[in-house]
Amino acid sequence: MGSVFLPHLNTAWHVDQAILSEDDRLVVLRFGREEETQCMIMDELLYGILEKIKNFAVVYLVNIDRVPDFNEMYELDTNPMEPFTIMFFHRNKHMMCDFGTGNNNKLNFVITDKQEVIDILETIYRGAKKGKGLVVSPKDYSRSAKDI
């Protein structure tokens, strides 16, 4: 249900504009398909934290079937075990986060705790404000991400 209320970016141009036009906040892009169960879970969680993160982050959804332009570039549709991908941008710069999973480019596993996601977004935002391109997640997901 969260995907109904979150803003969708329906073209590559809209994705680019969302990344380019935000000067101060972190841009959170969820790439995926709304009908995927894990994607629905994350959309609901993202919708549930919107009010708490509105001052430092903005969330958009991108359907990888309707906007396939980034699939190859960000390796979005290559692994069926990854039904969604969440990426972070600040001032047109891709922000990376070390979750302990070996993939620092994106978050591609379900997190069910709202406060954990808020903490991750806040950590990435604070790192971005300091000019860092890579931050370390407040929690190590090396074991939990593989168990999902």
mmCIF file of C-alpha atoms in Angstrom:
data_model
loop_
_atom_site.group_PDB
_atom_site.id
_atom_site.type_symbol
_atom_site.label_atom_id
_atom_site.label_comp_id
_atom_site.label_asym_id
_atom_site.label_seq_id
_atom_site.Cartn_x
_atom_site.Cartn_y
_atom_site.Cartn_z
ATOM 1 C CA MET A 1 0.000 0.000 0.000
ATOM 2 C CA GLY A 2 2.953 2.331 0.620
ATOM 3 C CA SER A 3 3.760 2.442 -3.076
ATOM 4 C CA VAL A 4 0.388 4.076 -3.749
ATOM 5 C CA PHE A 5 1.294 7.107 -1.643
ATOM 6 C CA LEU A 6 4.964 7.508 -2.514
ATOM 7 C CA PRO A 7 5.866 9.589 -5.574
ATOM 8 C CA HIS A 8 6.729 7.627 -8.713
ATOM 9 C CA LEU A 9 9.260 8.722 -11.320
ATOM 10 C CA ASN A 10 7.926 7.538 -14.675
ATOM 11 C CA THR A 11 10.764 8.437 -17.046
ATOM 12 C CA ALA A 12 14.555 8.562 -16.963
ATOM 13 C CA TRP A 13 14.294 12.343 -17.282
ATOM 14 C CA HIS A 14 12.219 12.496 -14.088
ATOM 15 C CA VAL A 15 14.797 10.344 -12.279
ATOM 16 C CA ASP A 16 17.609 12.627 -13.432
ATOM 17 C CA GLN A 17 15.663 15.730 -12.427
ATOM 18 C CA ALA A 18 14.937 14.326 -8.968
ATOM 19 C CA ILE A 19 18.638 13.678 -8.423
ATOM 20 C CA LEU A 20 19.757 17.004 -9.914
ATOM 21 C CA SER A 21 17.175 19.314 -8.370
ATOM 22 C CA GLU A 22 17.558 18.395 -4.713
ATOM 23 C CA ASP A 23 20.202 20.703 -3.235
ATOM 24 C CA ASP A 24 20.179 19.803 0.426
ATOM 25 C CA ARG A 25 18.294 16.582 1.095
ATOM 26 C CA LEU A 26 19.299 13.001 0.405
ATOM 27 C CA VAL A 27 17.471 11.502 -2.596
ATOM 28 C CA VAL A 28 16.388 7.925 -1.919
ATOM 29 C CA LEU A 29 15.413 5.969 -5.020
ATOM 30 C CA ARG A 30 13.707 2.599 -4.718
ATOM 31 C CA PHE A 31 14.072 0.707 -7.992
ATOM 32 C CA GLY A 32 11.894 -2.365 -8.389
ATOM 33 C CA ARG A 33 8.446 -3.716 -9.168
ATOM 34 C CA GLU A 34 5.548 -2.776 -6.907
ATOM 35 C CA GLU A 35 4.016 -6.257 -7.186
ATOM 36 C CA GLU A 36 7.038 -7.994 -5.614
ATOM 37 C CA THR A 37 6.427 -8.925 -1.970
ATOM 38 C CA GLN A 38 9.792 -7.686 -0.652
ATOM 39 C CA CYS A 39 9.342 -4.476 -2.601
ATOM 40 C CA MET A 40 5.912 -3.963 -1.011
ATOM 41 C CA ILE A 41 7.409 -4.452 2.444
ATOM 42 C CA MET A 42 10.096 -1.823 1.833
ATOM 43 C CA ASP A 43 7.627 0.600 0.220
ATOM 44 C CA GLU A 44 5.378 0.334 3.269
ATOM 45 C CA LEU A 45 8.340 0.935 5.562
ATOM 46 C CA LEU A 46 9.555 3.925 3.523
ATOM 47 C CA TYR A 47 6.066 5.411 3.556
ATOM 48 C CA GLY A 48 5.902 4.875 7.320
ATOM 49 C CA ILE A 49 9.046 6.941 7.974
ATOM 50 C CA LEU A 50 8.367 9.804 5.560
ATOM 51 C CA GLU A 51 7.299 12.241 8.264
ATOM 52 C CA LYS A 52 10.420 11.581 10.330
ATOM 53 C CA ILE A 53 12.896 11.964 7.454
ATOM 54 C CA LYS A 54 11.249 14.790 5.499
ATOM 55 C CA ASN A 55 13.800 17.381 6.647
ATOM 56 C CA PHE A 56 16.840 15.508 5.344
ATOM 57 C CA ALA A 57 15.617 12.956 2.776
ATOM 58 C CA VAL A 58 13.097 12.530 -0.022
ATOM 59 C CA VAL A 59 11.909 9.151 -1.343
ATOM 60 C CA TYR A 60 10.928 8.246 -4.908
ATOM 61 C CA LEU A 61 9.906 4.967 -6.514
ATOM 62 C CA VAL A 62 11.068 3.832 -9.950
ATOM 63 C CA ASN A 63 9.503 0.828 -11.681
ATOM 64 C CA ILE A 64 12.315 -0.936 -13.542
ATOM 65 C CA ASP A 65 9.928 -2.223 -16.230
ATOM 66 C CA ARG A 66 8.536 1.223 -17.057
ATOM 67 C CA VAL A 67 11.905 2.967 -16.702
ATOM 68 C CA PRO A 68 14.507 0.424 -17.862
ATOM 69 C CA ASP A 69 17.148 3.080 -18.624
ATOM 70 C CA PHE A 70 19.085 2.441 -15.398
ATOM 71 C CA ASN A 71 18.787 -1.361 -15.260
ATOM 72 C CA GLU A 72 22.124 -2.094 -16.875
ATOM 73 C CA MET A 73 23.972 0.890 -15.398
ATOM 74 C CA TYR A 74 22.994 0.024 -11.809
ATOM 75 C CA GLU A 75 22.684 -3.761 -12.356
ATOM 76 C CA LEU A 76 19.027 -3.665 -11.317
ATOM 77 C CA ASP A 77 17.425 -6.477 -13.283
ATOM 78 C CA THR A 78 20.256 -9.000 -13.354
ATOM 79 C CA ASN A 79 19.522 -10.957 -10.167
ATOM 80 C CA PRO A 80 16.039 -12.365 -9.514
ATOM 81 C CA MET A 81 17.002 -12.736 -5.844
ATOM 82 C CA GLU A 82 17.043 -8.918 -5.606
ATOM 83 C CA PRO A 83 13.459 -7.791 -6.227
ATOM 84 C CA PHE A 84 14.295 -4.197 -5.290
ATOM 85 C CA THR A 85 17.249 -1.867 -4.973
ATOM 86 C CA ILE A 86 17.481 1.302 -2.912
ATOM 87 C CA MET A 87 20.110 3.832 -3.931
ATOM 88 C CA PHE A 88 21.103 7.134 -2.370
ATOM 89 C CA PHE A 89 22.151 10.409 -3.972
ATOM 90 C CA HIS A 90 23.176 13.774 -2.571
ATOM 91 C CA ARG A 91 23.801 16.801 -4.779
ATOM 92 C CA ASN A 92 23.976 14.607 -7.885
ATOM 93 C CA LYS A 93 26.526 12.300 -6.259
ATOM 94 C CA HIS A 94 25.876 8.606 -5.706
ATOM 95 C CA MET A 95 26.288 7.899 -2.016
ATOM 96 C CA MET A 96 27.597 4.486 -1.039
ATOM 97 C CA CYS A 97 27.068 2.719 2.265
ATOM 98 C CA ASP A 98 28.970 -0.265 3.640
ATOM 99 C CA PHE A 99 26.330 -2.617 5.048
ATOM 100 C CA GLY A 100 28.842 -5.427 5.529
ATOM 101 C CA THR A 101 27.316 -7.321 2.597
ATOM 102 C CA GLY A 102 30.071 -6.673 0.072
ATOM 103 C CA ASN A 103 27.904 -4.396 -2.070
ATOM 104 C CA ASN A 104 28.375 -0.765 -1.103
ATOM 105 C CA ASN A 105 26.437 0.665 -4.057
ATOM 106 C CA LYS A 106 22.920 -0.164 -2.942
ATOM 107 C CA LEU A 107 20.633 -1.580 -0.300
ATOM 108 C CA ASN A 108 18.963 -4.687 -1.734
ATOM 109 C CA PHE A 109 17.677 -6.610 1.278
ATOM 110 C CA VAL A 110 14.603 -6.137 3.451
ATOM 111 C CA ILE A 111 14.892 -4.259 6.716
ATOM 112 C CA THR A 112 11.734 -4.400 8.801
ATOM 113 C CA ASP A 113 12.681 -1.994 11.586
ATOM 114 C CA LYS A 114 11.739 1.608 10.799
ATOM 115 C CA GLN A 115 14.322 3.055 13.180
ATOM 116 C CA GLU A 116 17.112 1.066 11.509
ATOM 117 C CA VAL A 117 16.233 2.583 8.127
ATOM 118 C CA ILE A 118 16.014 6.071 9.642
ATOM 119 C CA ASP A 119 19.449 5.543 11.214
ATOM 120 C CA ILE A 120 20.893 4.408 7.871
ATOM 121 C CA LEU A 121 19.456 7.400 6.018
ATOM 122 C CA GLU A 122 20.659 9.797 8.693
ATOM 123 C CA THR A 123 24.167 8.276 8.604
ATOM 124 C CA ILE A 124 24.326 8.596 4.821
ATOM 125 C CA TYR A 125 23.011 12.162 4.972
ATOM 126 C CA ARG A 126 25.536 13.212 7.615
ATOM 127 C CA GLY A 127 28.368 11.627 5.629
ATOM 128 C CA ALA A 128 27.205 13.396 2.486
ATOM 129 C CA LYS A 129 27.146 16.751 4.288
ATOM 130 C CA LYS A 130 30.772 16.130 5.293
ATOM 131 C CA GLY A 131 31.715 15.383 1.679
ATOM 132 C CA LYS A 132 32.142 11.649 2.088
ATOM 133 C CA GLY A 133 31.179 9.304 -0.748
ATOM 134 C CA LEU A 134 31.161 6.143 1.370
ATOM 135 C CA VAL A 135 29.801 5.747 4.879
ATOM 136 C CA VAL A 136 29.568 2.752 7.188
ATOM 137 C CA SER A 137 26.094 1.590 8.169
ATOM 138 C CA PRO A 138 25.290 1.897 11.871
ATOM 139 C CA LYS A 139 24.588 -1.860 11.854
ATOM 140 C CA ASP A 140 26.493 -4.697 10.187
ATOM 141 C CA TYR A 141 24.124 -6.707 7.973
ATOM 142 C CA SER A 142 26.685 -9.290 6.837
ATOM 143 C CA ARG A 143 24.803 -12.141 8.469
ATOM 144 C CA SER A 144 21.194 -10.935 8.445
ATOM 145 C CA ALA A 145 21.182 -9.941 4.759
ATOM 146 C CA LYS A 146 22.182 -13.440 3.701
ATOM 147 C CA ASP A 147 19.473 -15.019 5.849
ATOM 148 C CA ILE A 148 16.664 -13.174 4.089
#
